[in-house]
């Protein structure tokens, strides 16, 4: 299921699985992921669950070029269908291209990921350069590792548009997957804020009109949380207790993901980085 809205001529596509009836009745609408269409460019393609609908929409909107922000299955799952339907070229970071060709290498692939997003069909593409150009726009390519090592963002300087993928995840993080690089996450957010973007098109499908301020608030939250984690650790508080005090107990989503998302993973990401200070924004 894809919901379409528009901001300044950019189509924002909010994609999610059409959940089974009992889950909908229980109030679980599913996790939404975003994609965007502007001037023949499609930024990310959603998941395999919405691939046929994405291909139809891409064809109707004259998509000729696809850019993947990173390799996660909820952002590249429509690649094969869109490419077959439209003939669009796919551009991505070289590390992303490796995953596009062979998804069997993804381990572990938890049940919830297949349930929510499905498993992408293989696709192929070309490595991104420093700029992506469309007939009316020029998008700078910025490597912003942290969420994944291959993550990129697109910035249209003349319009102040930032397509950030999952480099920015909204809200106050209360959990994480096992191996986030929180040092790189914060540094990459700093680099994106330094661009002084006006509008942020996030990987969730949500559009933020106060982009620079939104990024600044996220950085402040993550830095403050890191300071409190390290302070408790220095006082001898164990990891599990730090997670409980600062982030609360793991809820239903941790159970649903078989522990892939847990508060303690976020705590450990800060502790891993304590000997490696955060670099200043470039």
Coordinates of C-alpha atoms in Angstrom, one line a residue:
X1 CA 0.0 0.0 0.0
X2 CA 1.5 3.4 -1.0
X3 CA 0.1 6.7 0.1
X4 CA 1.0 9.7 -2.0
X5 CA 1.4 13.3 -0.9
X6 CA 3.2 16.3 -2.5
X7 CA 5.6 19.0 -1.3
X8 CA 7.0 21.6 -3.7
X9 CA 6.5 19.3 -6.7
X10 CA 8.1 16.3 -5.0
X11 CA 5.9 13.2 -4.6
X12 CA 6.3 11.6 -1.2
X13 CA 5.5 7.9 -1.2
X14 CA 4.7 6.4 2.2
X15 CA 4.8 2.6 1.7
X16 CA 3.7 -0.2 4.0
X17 CA 2.5 -3.8 3.9
X18 CA -1.3 -4.2 3.8
X19 CA -1.4 -5.9 7.2
X20 CA -3.6 -9.0 7.9
X21 CA -7.0 -8.2 9.4
X22 CA -6.3 -9.3 13.0
X23 CA -3.2 -7.1 13.2
X24 CA -5.1 -4.1 11.8
X25 CA -7.9 -4.7 14.4
X26 CA -5.2 -4.8 17.1
X27 CA -4.0 -1.4 16.0
X28 CA -0.8 -2.5 14.3
X29 CA -0.7 -0.7 11.0
X30 CA 2.9 -1.8 10.1
X31 CA 6.1 0.0 9.6
X32 CA 6.2 2.7 6.9
X33 CA 9.1 3.5 4.7
X34 CA 9.5 6.3 2.2
X35 CA 10.4 6.9 -1.4
X36 CA 10.3 10.1 -3.5
X37 CA 9.7 11.0 -7.1
X38 CA 10.9 14.3 -8.7
X39 CA 11.7 15.2 -12.3
X40 CA 12.0 11.6 -13.4
X41 CA 14.1 10.5 -10.4
X42 CA 12.9 7.9 -7.9
X43 CA 14.8 8.0 -4.6
X44 CA 14.5 4.5 -3.1
X45 CA 11.9 1.9 -4.2
X46 CA 10.2 0.7 -1.0
X47 CA 10.0 -3.0 -0.2
X48 CA 9.1 -6.1 -2.1
X49 CA 5.7 -6.0 -0.6
X50 CA 4.8 -2.8 -2.5
X51 CA 7.0 -3.5 -5.6
X52 CA 4.1 -4.0 -8.2
X53 CA 2.4 -0.8 -7.0
X54 CA 5.7 1.1 -7.1
X55 CA 6.4 -0.1 -10.6
X56 CA 3.0 1.1 -11.8
X57 CA 3.5 4.5 -10.1
X58 CA 7.0 4.8 -11.5
X59 CA 5.8 4.1 -15.0
X60 CA 2.9 6.6 -14.7
X61 CA 5.3 9.3 -13.5
X62 CA 7.9 8.8 -16.1
X63 CA 10.7 7.6 -13.8
X64 CA 14.0 7.2 -15.7
X65 CA 16.5 7.1 -12.9
X66 CA 16.6 5.4 -9.5
X67 CA 18.9 6.2 -6.6
X68 CA 19.1 3.9 -3.6
X69 CA 20.1 5.6 -0.4
X70 CA 21.3 2.2 1.1
X71 CA 20.9 -1.5 0.8
X72 CA 18.2 -2.3 3.4
X73 CA 15.3 -4.3 2.0
X74 CA 12.6 -1.7 2.7
X75 CA 14.5 0.8 0.4
X76 CA 15.6 -1.4 -2.5
X77 CA 12.8 -4.0 -2.7
X78 CA 11.1 -2.5 -5.7
X79 CA 14.3 -2.1 -7.8
X80 CA 13.8 -5.2 -10.0
X81 CA 10.1 -4.4 -10.7
X82 CA 10.7 -0.8 -11.4
X83 CA 13.6 -1.5 -13.7
X84 CA 11.7 -4.1 -15.7
X85 CA 8.7 -1.9 -16.1
X86 CA 10.4 1.4 -16.9
X87 CA 13.9 0.6 -18.0
X88 CA 15.2 3.1 -15.4
X89 CA 18.9 3.1 -14.5
X90 CA 19.7 2.3 -10.9
X91 CA 22.5 4.2 -9.2
X92 CA 23.9 3.3 -5.7
X93 CA 27.0 3.2 -3.6
X94 CA 29.4 0.4 -4.6
X95 CA 28.7 -1.5 -1.3
X96 CA 24.9 -1.2 -2.0
X97 CA 25.4 -2.7 -5.5
X98 CA 27.0 -5.8 -4.0
X99 CA 23.9 -6.4 -1.9
X100 CA 21.5 -5.7 -4.8
X101 CA 23.1 -8.5 -6.9
X102 CA 22.9 -11.2 -4.1
X103 CA 20.6 -10.9 -1.2
X104 CA 21.4 -14.5 -0.1
X105 CA 24.5 -13.0 1.7
X106 CA 22.3 -11.1 4.2
X107 CA 22.6 -12.8 7.6
X108 CA 20.8 -13.0 9.8
X109 CA 17.5 -12.2 8.0
X110 CA 15.0 -12.2 10.8
X111 CA 11.4 -13.4 10.5
X112 CA 10.0 -9.9 11.0
X113 CA 12.0 -8.5 8.1
X114 CA 10.5 -11.1 5.7
X115 CA 7.1 -10.6 7.2
X116 CA 7.1 -6.8 7.0
X117 CA 9.1 -6.3 3.8
X118 CA 9.6 -9.5 1.9
X119 CA 12.9 -10.5 0.3
X120 CA 14.0 -8.4 -2.7
X121 CA 14.5 -9.8 -6.1
X122 CA 18.1 -9.4 -7.4
X123 CA 18.8 -6.2 -9.3
X124 CA 21.8 -4.4 -10.7
X125 CA 23.0 -0.9 -11.1
X126 CA 25.8 1.5 -11.6
X127 CA 28.0 3.3 -9.0
X128 CA 27.0 6.8 -8.0
X129 CA 29.2 9.7 -8.8
X130 CA 29.4 13.0 -7.0
X131 CA 26.3 14.4 -8.6
X132 CA 23.0 13.1 -10.0
X133 CA 21.5 15.4 -12.7
X134 CA 17.9 15.4 -14.0
X135 CA 16.5 17.8 -16.6
X136 CA 15.7 20.4 -14.0
X137 CA 17.7 19.6 -10.9
X138 CA 21.2 18.9 -9.7
X139 CA 21.6 16.6 -6.7
X140 CA 24.8 16.4 -4.7
X141 CA 25.7 13.0 -3.4
X142 CA 26.9 12.9 0.2
X143 CA 28.2 9.7 1.8
X144 CA 26.7 9.6 5.3
X145 CA 27.7 6.3 7.0
X146 CA 26.3 5.2 10.4
X147 CA 22.9 3.7 9.8
X148 CA 24.8 1.5 7.3
X149 CA 28.3 1.8 5.9
X150 CA 26.9 2.4 2.4
X151 CA 24.4 5.1 3.2
X152 CA 24.2 8.2 0.9
X153 CA 22.0 11.3 0.9
X154 CA 21.0 13.6 -2.0
X155 CA 21.0 17.4 -1.6
X156 CA 19.5 19.8 -4.2
X157 CA 21.3 23.0 -3.1
X158 CA 19.3 25.5 -5.2
X159 CA 16.0 24.3 -3.5
X160 CA 17.4 23.3 -0.1
X161 CA 16.0 19.8 -0.5
X162 CA 17.7 17.0 1.4
X163 CA 16.8 13.4 0.7
X164 CA 18.2 11.8 3.8
X165 CA 17.1 8.2 3.7
X166 CA 17.6 6.6 7.1
X167 CA 20.6 8.8 8.0
X168 CA 17.9 10.7 10.0
X169 CA 15.3 8.6 11.9
X170 CA 12.7 10.7 13.6
X171 CA 11.9 10.8 17.2
X172 CA 14.0 10.0 20.3
X173 CA 15.8 6.6 19.8
X174 CA 14.9 4.2 22.5
X175 CA 16.4 1.0 20.9
X176 CA 18.7 0.0 18.1
X177 CA 19.9 -3.0 16.1
X178 CA 23.1 -4.8 17.4
X179 CA 25.8 -2.9 15.6
X180 CA 25.0 0.7 14.9
X181 CA 27.9 3.1 14.7
X182 CA 26.6 5.9 16.8
X183 CA 29.8 7.9 16.3
X184 CA 29.3 7.9 12.6
X185 CA 25.5 8.5 12.9
X186 CA 26.1 11.7 14.9
X187 CA 28.9 12.9 12.6
X188 CA 26.8 12.3 9.5
X189 CA 23.9 14.2 11.0
X190 CA 26.3 17.0 11.6
X191 CA 27.5 17.0 8.1
X192 CA 23.9 17.1 6.8
X193 CA 22.9 20.0 9.1
X194 CA 26.0 21.9 7.9
X195 CA 24.4 21.9 4.4
X196 CA 21.7 24.1 5.9
X197 CA 18.8 22.2 4.2
X198 CA 15.4 23.8 4.1
X199 CA 13.3 20.7 3.7
X200 CA 14.1 17.1 4.8
X201 CA 12.6 14.2 2.9
X202 CA 13.2 11.4 5.4
X203 CA 13.4 7.7 4.8
X204 CA 10.2 7.2 6.7
X205 CA 8.2 9.1 4.1
X206 CA 7.7 12.0 6.4
X207 CA 8.6 15.5 5.1
X208 CA 10.1 18.0 7.6
X209 CA 9.8 21.7 6.7
X210 CA 12.3 22.9 9.4
X211 CA 15.1 20.6 8.2
X212 CA 18.2 22.2 9.8
X213 CA 16.5 22.6 13.2
X214 CA 15.1 19.1 13.1
X215 CA 18.6 17.7 12.5
X216 CA 20.0 19.9 15.2
X217 CA 17.4 18.6 17.7
X218 CA 18.3 15.0 16.8
X219 CA 22.0 15.6 17.3
X220 CA 21.4 17.2 20.6
X221 CA 19.3 14.3 21.8
X222 CA 21.9 11.7 20.8
X223 CA 24.8 13.6 22.3
X224 CA 22.9 14.1 25.6
X225 CA 22.0 10.5 25.7
X226 CA 25.5 9.4 25.1
X227 CA 26.8 11.7 27.9
X228 CA 24.4 10.1 30.3
X229 CA 25.2 6.6 29.2
X230 CA 29.0 7.2 29.7
X231 CA 28.4 8.9 33.0
X232 CA 26.5 6.0 34.5
X233 CA 29.1 3.5 33.0
X234 CA 31.9 5.4 34.7
X235 CA 30.0 5.1 38.0
X236 CA 30.1 1.3 37.6
X237 CA 26.4 0.8 36.5
X238 CA 26.1 -2.3 34.3
X239 CA 24.8 -2.1 30.8
X240 CA 21.4 -3.7 31.5
X241 CA 20.7 -1.2 34.3
X242 CA 21.9 1.8 32.1
X243 CA 19.4 0.7 29.4
X244 CA 16.6 0.3 32.0
X245 CA 17.2 3.7 33.6
X246 CA 17.6 5.8 30.5
X247 CA 15.5 4.0 27.9
X248 CA 13.0 1.9 29.8
X249 CA 12.2 -1.7 29.4
X250 CA 12.0 -3.4 26.0
X251 CA 8.5 -3.6 24.7
X252 CA 6.5 -5.5 22.2
X253 CA 8.6 -4.4 19.2
X254 CA 11.7 -6.1 20.7
X255 CA 9.7 -9.3 21.0
X256 CA 8.4 -8.9 17.4
X257 CA 11.9 -8.5 16.1
X258 CA 13.3 -11.4 18.1
X259 CA 15.6 -9.0 20.0
X260 CA 17.0 -7.4 16.9
X261 CA 15.9 -4.0 18.3
X262 CA 16.7 -3.6 22.0
X263 CA 17.6 -0.7 24.2
X264 CA 20.8 -2.4 25.3
X265 CA 22.1 -2.4 21.7
X266 CA 21.9 1.4 21.7
X267 CA 23.7 1.6 25.1
X268 CA 26.5 -0.7 23.8
X269 CA 26.9 1.5 20.7
X270 CA 27.9 4.4 22.9
X271 CA 30.2 2.3 25.1
X272 CA 32.0 1.0 22.0
X273 CA 32.7 4.6 20.9
X274 CA 33.9 5.8 24.3
X275 CA 37.6 5.4 23.2
X276 CA 36.9 6.9 19.8
X277 CA 35.7 10.5 20.2
X278 CA 33.1 11.8 17.8
X279 CA 34.7 13.6 14.9
X280 CA 33.6 17.2 14.2
X281 CA 31.2 17.7 11.3
X282 CA 33.0 18.0 8.0

